[in-house]
CSV table of N, CA and C in Angstrom, one decimal:
chain,number,residue,atom,x,y,z
A,1182,UNK,N,0.7,-1.4,0.2
A,1182,UNK,CA,-0.1,0.1,-0.1
A,1182,UNK,C,1.1,1.2,0.2
A,1183,UNK,N,0.4,2.1,-0.8
A,1183,UNK,CA,0.8,3.4,-0.9
A,1183,UNK,C,0.8,4.7,0.0
A,1184,UNK,N,1.3,5.0,0.4
A,1184,UNK,CA,0.6,6.5,1.6
A,1184,UNK,C,2.0,7.8,1.5
A,1185,UNK,N,1.5,8.9,1.1
A,1185,UNK,CA,1.7,9.9,0.9
A,1185,UNK,C,2.0,10.8,2.3
A,1186,UNK,N,3.7,10.6,3.0
A,1186,UNK,CA,2.8,11.4,4.1
A,1186,UNK,C,3.5,12.7,3.9
A,1187,UNK,N,3.4,14.1,4.9
A,1187,UNK,CA,3.6,15.5,4.7
A,1187,UNK,C,4.1,15.4,6.0
A,1188,UNK,N,5.2,15.7,6.4
A,1188,UNK,CA,5.7,15.9,7.7
A,1188,UNK,C,5.1,17.7,8.0
A,1189,UNK,N,4.9,17.9,9.6
A,1189,UNK,CA,5.4,19.4,9.8
A,1189,UNK,C,5.8,19.0,10.8
A,1190,UNK,N,6.9,19.6,11.1
A,1190,UNK,CA,8.0,19.3,12.6
A,1190,UNK,C,7.2,20.1,13.5
A,1191,UNK,N,7.8,20.2,14.5
A,1191,UNK,CA,7.7,21.2,16.1
A,1191,UNK,C,8.3,22.5,15.1
A,1192,UNK,N,8.1,23.6,15.8
A,1192,UNK,CA,9.0,25.1,15.4
A,1192,UNK,C,9.7,24.8,17.0
A,1193,UNK,N,10.7,23.7,16.5
A,1193,UNK,CA,12.2,24.1,17.5
A,1193,UNK,C,13.3,24.8,16.6
A,1194,UNK,N,14.0,25.3,17.7
A,1194,UNK,CA,15.2,26.2,16.5
A,1194,UNK,C,16.0,24.6,16.0
A,1195,UNK,N,16.1,24.6,14.9
A,1195,UNK,CA,17.3,23.6,13.7
A,1195,UNK,C,18.3,23.4,14.4
A,1196,UNK,N,19.0,23.8,15.3
A,1196,UNK,CA,19.9,23.7,15.8
A,1196,UNK,C,20.0,22.6,17.2
A,1197,UNK,N,19.0,23.1,17.5
A,1197,UNK,CA,18.6,22.0,18.5
A,1197,UNK,C,18.3,20.8,18.7
A,1198,UNK,N,18.4,20.6,16.9
A,1198,UNK,CA,17.7,19.5,16.5
A,1198,UNK,C,18.7,18.6,15.5
A,1199,UNK,N,19.6,18.7,15.5
A,1199,UNK,CA,20.3,18.2,14.6
A,1199,UNK,C,21.3,16.4,14.8
A,1200,UNK,N,21.0,16.2,16.3
A,1200,UNK,CA,21.2,15.0,16.3
A,1200,UNK,C,20.4,14.1,15.9
A,1201,UNK,N,18.8,14.8,15.7
A,1201,UNK,CA,17.8,14.2,15.4
A,1201,UNK,C,17.6,14.0,14.2
A,1202,UNK,N,18.1,14.7,13.2
A,1202,UNK,CA,17.6,15.0,12.2
A,1202,UNK,C,19.0,13.8,11.7
A,1203,UNK,N,19.8,14.4,12.0
A,1203,UNK,CA,21.2,13.1,11.8
A,1203,UNK,C,20.6,11.6,11.6
A,1204,UNK,N,19.9,11.9,13.3
A,1204,UNK,CA,19.3,10.0,12.9
A,1204,UNK,C,18.3,9.5,12.1
A,1205,UNK,N,17.6,10.6,11.7
A,1205,UNK,CA,16.3,10.7,10.4
A,1205,UNK,C,17.1,10.6,9.4
A,1206,UNK,N,17.7,11.1,9.1
A,1206,UNK,CA,18.5,10.6,7.3
A,1206,UNK,C,19.5,9.3,7.4
A,1207,UNK,N,20.4,9.0,8.1
A,1207,UNK,CA,19.9,7.1,8.7
A,1207,UNK,C,18.6,6.5,8.2
A,1208,UNK,N,18.4,6.4,9.4
A,1208,UNK,CA,17.1,5.7,9.4
A,1208,UNK,C,15.9,6.1,7.8
A,1209,UNK,N,16.1,7.0,7.4
A,1209,UNK,CA,15.1,7.4,6.0
A,1209,UNK,C,16.2,6.7,5.0
A,1210,UNK,N,17.7,6.9,5.1
A,1210,UNK,CA,18.2,5.8,3.9
A,1210,UNK,C,18.4,4.6,3.8
A,1211,UNK,N,18.1,4.3,5.1
A,1211,UNK,CA,17.6,2.4,5.4
A,1211,UNK,C,16.2,2.4,4.7
A,1212,UNK,N,15.5,3.0,4.9
A,1212,UNK,CA,14.0,2.4,4.3
A,1212,UNK,C,14.3,2.5,3.1
A,1213,UNK,N,14.7,3.9,2.2
A,1213,UNK,CA,15.3,4.0,1.0
A,1213,UNK,C,16.1,2.6,0.3
A,1214,UNK,N,16.7,2.1,0.6
A,1214,UNK,CA,17.0,1.2,0.6
A,1214,UNK,C,16.8,-0.2,0.4
A,1215,UNK,N,15.9,-0.3,1.6
A,1215,UNK,CA,14.7,-1.2,1.7
A,1215,UNK,C,13.7,-1.5,0.8
A,1216,UNK,N,13.3,-0.5,-0.1
A,1216,UNK,CA,12.4,-0.1,-1.0
A,1216,UNK,C,11.2,0.5,0.1
A,1217,UNK,N,11.3,0.6,0.7
A,1217,UNK,CA,10.1,1.2,2.1
A,1217,UNK,C,9.7,2.6,1.5
A,1218,UNK,N,10.6,3.5,1.3
A,1218,UNK,CA,10.6,4.4,0.9
A,1218,UNK,C,10.8,4.6,-0.6
A,1219,UNK,N,9.7,5.4,-1.0
A,1219,UNK,CA,9.9,5.7,-3.1
A,1219,UNK,C,10.2,6.9,-3.5
A,1220,UNK,N,9.9,8.0,-3.3
A,1220,UNK,CA,9.9,8.9,-3.0
A,1220,UNK,C,10.3,10.0,-2.1
A,1221,UNK,N,11.6,10.6,-1.4
A,1221,UNK,CA,11.3,11.9,-0.6
A,1221,UNK,C,11.3,13.4,-1.0
A,1222,UNK,N,10.7,14.1,-1.5
A,1222,UNK,CA,10.8,15.6,-1.2
A,1222,UNK,C,11.4,16.3,0.4
A,1223,UNK,N,11.9,17.4,0.0
A,1223,UNK,CA,12.1,18.3,1.4
A,1223,UNK,C,11.1,19.5,1.0
A,1224,UNK,N,10.1,20.4,1.9
A,1224,UNK,CA,9.3,21.4,1.8
A,1224,UNK,C,10.5,22.5,2.4
A,1225,UNK,N,10.5,23.5,1.4
A,1225,UNK,CA,11.2,24.6,1.7
A,1225,UNK,C,10.4,24.8,3.3
A,1226,UNK,N,12.1,25.5,4.0
A,1226,UNK,CA,11.6,25.5,5.6
A,1226,UNK,C,12.0,24.2,6.3
A,1227,UNK,N,10.8,23.9,6.6
A,1227,UNK,CA,11.0,22.4,6.9
A,1227,UNK,C,10.5,21.4,6.7
A,1228,UNK,N,10.3,20.5,7.3
A,1228,UNK,CA,9.1,19.1,7.0
A,1228,UNK,C,10.0,18.8,6.0
A,1229,UNK,N,9.2,17.6,5.4
A,1229,UNK,CA,9.3,16.4,4.2
A,1229,UNK,C,7.9,15.9,3.6
A,1230,UNK,N,8.4,15.6,2.7
A,1230,UNK,CA,6.8,14.7,2.1
A,1230,UNK,C,7.4,13.2,1.3
A,1231,UNK,N,6.9,12.3,1.7
A,1231,UNK,CA,7.4,11.1,1.6
A,1231,UNK,C,6.4,9.3,1.0
A,1232,UNK,N,6.6,9.0,0.2
A,1232,UNK,CA,6.1,7.9,-0.5
A,1232,UNK,C,6.5,6.9,0.3
A,1233,UNK,N,5.4,6.3,0.9
A,1233,UNK,CA,6.2,5.0,1.8
A,1233,UNK,C,5.3,4.1,1.3
A,1234,UNK,N,5.9,2.7,0.7
A,1234,UNK,CA,5.5,1.8,0.7
A,1234,UNK,C,5.2,0.2,1.8
A,1235,UNK,N,4.2,0.1,2.2
A,1235,UNK,CA,4.2,-0.5,3.2
A,1235,UNK,C,2.8,-1.5,3.5
A,1236,UNK,N,2.8,-2.4,3.9
A,1236,UNK,CA,1.6,-3.8,3.2
A,1236,UNK,C,0.8,-3.6,4.6
A,1237,UNK,N,1.0,-2.6,5.5
A,1237,UNK,CA,-0.3,-2.4,6.8
A,1237,UNK,C,-0.2,-1.4,7.0
A,1238,UNK,N,-1.0,-1.1,7.9
A,1238,UNK,CA,-1.8,-0.1,8.7
A,1238,UNK,C,-0.7,-0.1,9.5
A,1239,UNK,N,-0.6,-0.7,10.4
A,1239,UNK,CA,0.1,-1.5,11.3
A,1239,UNK,C,1.6,-0.6,11.7
A,1240,UNK,N,2.3,-1.2,10.3
A,1240,UNK,CA,4.0,-1.3,9.8
A,1240,UNK,C,3.5,0.9,10.0
A,1241,UNK,N,2.7,1.2,9.1
A,1241,UNK,CA,3.2,2.7,9.0
A,1241,UNK,C,2.9,3.1,9.9
A,1242,UNK,N,1.8,2.3,10.8
A,1242,UNK,CA,1.7,3.9,12.3
A,1242,UNK,C,3.4,3.3,13.2
A,1243,UNK,N,4.1,2.3,12.8
A,1243,UNK,CA,5.6,2.0,13.6
A,1243,UNK,C,6.7,2.9,12.9
A,1244,UNK,N,6.2,3.3,11.4
A,1244,UNK,CA,7.1,4.2,10.5
A,1244,UNK,C,7.2,5.5,11.4
A,1245,UNK,N,5.7,6.6,11.6
A,1245,UNK,CA,5.8,7.8,11.4
A,1245,UNK,C,6.2,7.7,13.2
A,1246,UNK,N,5.5,6.8,13.9
A,1246,UNK,CA,6.5,6.7,15.3
A,1246,UNK,C,8.1,6.8,15.4
A,1247,UNK,N,8.5,5.8,14.8
A,1247,UNK,CA,10.3,6.0,14.7
A,1247,UNK,C,10.7,7.5,13.9
A,1248,UNK,N,9.8,8.2,13.3
A,1248,UNK,CA,10.1,9.4,12.6
A,1248,UNK,C,10.0,10.3,13.4
A,1249,UNK,N,8.8,10.3,14.0
A,1249,UNK,CA,8.6,11.5,15.7
A,1249,UNK,C,9.7,11.3,16.4
A,1250,UNK,N,10.1,9.8,16.6
A,1250,UNK,CA,11.3,9.9,17.8
A,1250,UNK,C,12.8,11.0,17.2
A,1251,UNK,N,13.1,10.7,15.9
A,1251,UNK,CA,14.0,11.6,15.4
A,1251,UNK,C,13.5,12.7,15.3
A,1252,UNK,N,12.5,13.7,14.3
A,1252,UNK,CA,12.8,14.5,14.4
A,1252,UNK,C,10.8,14.7,15.0
A,1253,UNK,N,10.5,15.4,15.9
A,1253,UNK,CA,9.0,15.3,16.2
A,1253,UNK,C,8.2,16.3,15.8
A,1254,UNK,N,7.0,15.8,14.8
A,1254,UNK,CA,6.2,16.9,14.2
A,1254,UNK,C,4.9,16.0,14.1
A,1255,UNK,N,3.9,16.8,13.3
A,1255,UNK,CA,2.8,16.1,13.1
A,1255,UNK,C,2.9,15.7,11.5
A,1256,UNK,N,2.2,15.0,11.3
A,1256,UNK,CA,1.8,14.4,9.9
A,1256,UNK,C,0.5,14.2,9.2
A,1257,UNK,N,0.7,14.5,8.2
A,1257,UNK,CA,-0.7,14.7,7.4
A,1257,UNK,C,-0.7,13.4,6.4
A,1258,UNK,N,-1.8,12.4,6.2
A,1258,UNK,CA,-1.4,10.9,5.5
A,1258,UNK,C,-2.3,10.8,4.4
A,1259,UNK,N,-1.5,10.6,3.1
A,1259,UNK,CA,-3.2,10.4,2.2
A,1259,UNK,C,-2.8,8.5,1.5
A,1260,UNK,N,-3.7,7.5,1.4
A,1260,UNK,CA,-3.2,6.6,0.7
A,1260,UNK,C,-3.3,7.0,-0.8
A,1261,UNK,N,-2.4,6.5,-1.6
A,1261,UNK,CA,-3.1,6.6,-2.9
A,1261,UNK,C,-2.4,5.3,-3.6
A,1262,UNK,N,-2.9,5.5,-4.8
A,1262,UNK,CA,-2.9,4.2,-5.9
A,1262,UNK,C,-1.5,4.9,-7.2
A,1263,UNK,N,-1.2,3.5,-7.7
A,1263,UNK,CA,-0.2,4.4,-9.2
A,1263,UNK,C,-0.8,4.7,-10.0
A,1264,UNK,N,-0.5,5.7,-10.9
A,1264,UNK,CA,-0.9,6.6,-11.9
A,1264,UNK,C,-1.7,5.1,-12.3
A,1265,UNK,N,-0.9,4.3,-13.1
A,1265,UNK,CA,-1.5,3.0,-14.1
A,1265,UNK,C,-2.6,2.3,-13.6
A,1266,UNK,N,-2.8,2.5,-12.0
A,1266,UNK,CA,-4.5,1.8,-11.8
A,1266,UNK,C,-5.8,2.7,-12.1
A,1267,UNK,N,-5.1,4.0,-12.5
A,1267,UNK,CA,-6.9,4.7,-12.5
A,1267,UNK,C,-6.5,4.8,-14.5
A,1268,UNK,N,-5.4,4.9,-14.8
A,1268,UNK,CA,-5.4,5.1,-16.2
A,1268,UNK,C,-6.0,3.4,-16.8
A,1269,UNK,N,-6.2,2.6,-16.2
A,1269,UNK,CA,-6.6,1.6,-16.9
A,1269,UNK,C,-7.6,1.3,-16.8
A,1270,UNK,N,-8.4,1.9,-15.8
A,1270,UNK,CA,-9.8,2.7,-15.3
A,1270,UNK,C,-10.3,3.0,-16.6
A,1271,UNK,N,-9.9,3.9,-16.9
A,1271,UNK,CA,-9.9,5.1,-17.7
A,1271,UNK,C,-10.3,4.5,-19.2
A,1272,UNK,N,-9.0,4.0,-19.6
A,1272,UNK,CA,-8.4,3.6,-21.3
A,1272,UNK,C,-9.6,2.2,-21.3
A,1273,UNK,N,-9.6,0.9,-20.4
A,1273,UNK,CA,-10.3,0.0,-20.6
A,1273,UNK,C,-11.9,0.0,-20.1
A,1274,UNK,N,-12.5,1.1,-19.3
A,1274,UNK,CA,-13.4,1.0,-18.6
A,1274,UNK,C,-13.6,0.3,-17.7
A,1275,UNK,N,-13.0,-0.7,-17.4
A,1275,UNK,CA,-13.0,-1.7,-16.2
A,1275,UNK,C,-11.9,-1.5,-15.2
A,1276,UNK,N,-12.3,-1.8,-14.1
A,1276,UNK,CA,-11.2,-2.0,-12.8
A,1276,UNK,C,-10.9,-3.5,-12.7
A,1277,UNK,N,-9.4,-3.6,-13.2
A,1277,UNK,CA,-8.1,-4.1,-12.8
A,1277,UNK,C,-8.4,-5.0,-11.5
A,1278,UNK,N,-8.9,-4.9,-10.5
A,1278,UNK,CA,-9.0,-5.6,-9.2
A,1278,UNK,C,-10.4,-5.9,-9.5
A,1279,UNK,N,-11.3,-6.6,-10.2
A,1279,UNK,CA,-12.5,-7.5,-10.4
A,1279,UNK,C,-12.2,-8.1,-10.1
A,1280,UNK,N,-13.1,-9.4,-10.0
A,1280,UNK,CA,-12.5,-10.8,-10.6
A,1280,UNK,C,-14.1,-11.3,-11.5
């Protein structure tokens, strides 16, 4: 399952968060290498937009808690589908998941 996650870190001084930020990047790079993180963009100022590929809501919950341990933040979470899914429906008039 794909989830687009937008983080909004707490408004603390960035310099006070450097150790957590370093740990965050190590953590995020490991998830990217494992294929869990599909895309990462940084928001201007602070925060990030990340696409996660996980197999359950519980796994998503664990990852968001780990993220907040490194950089305390609030999160907006959106479930998304690949472009190809909706394109197939539009072009063929059928749902690829219908049995």
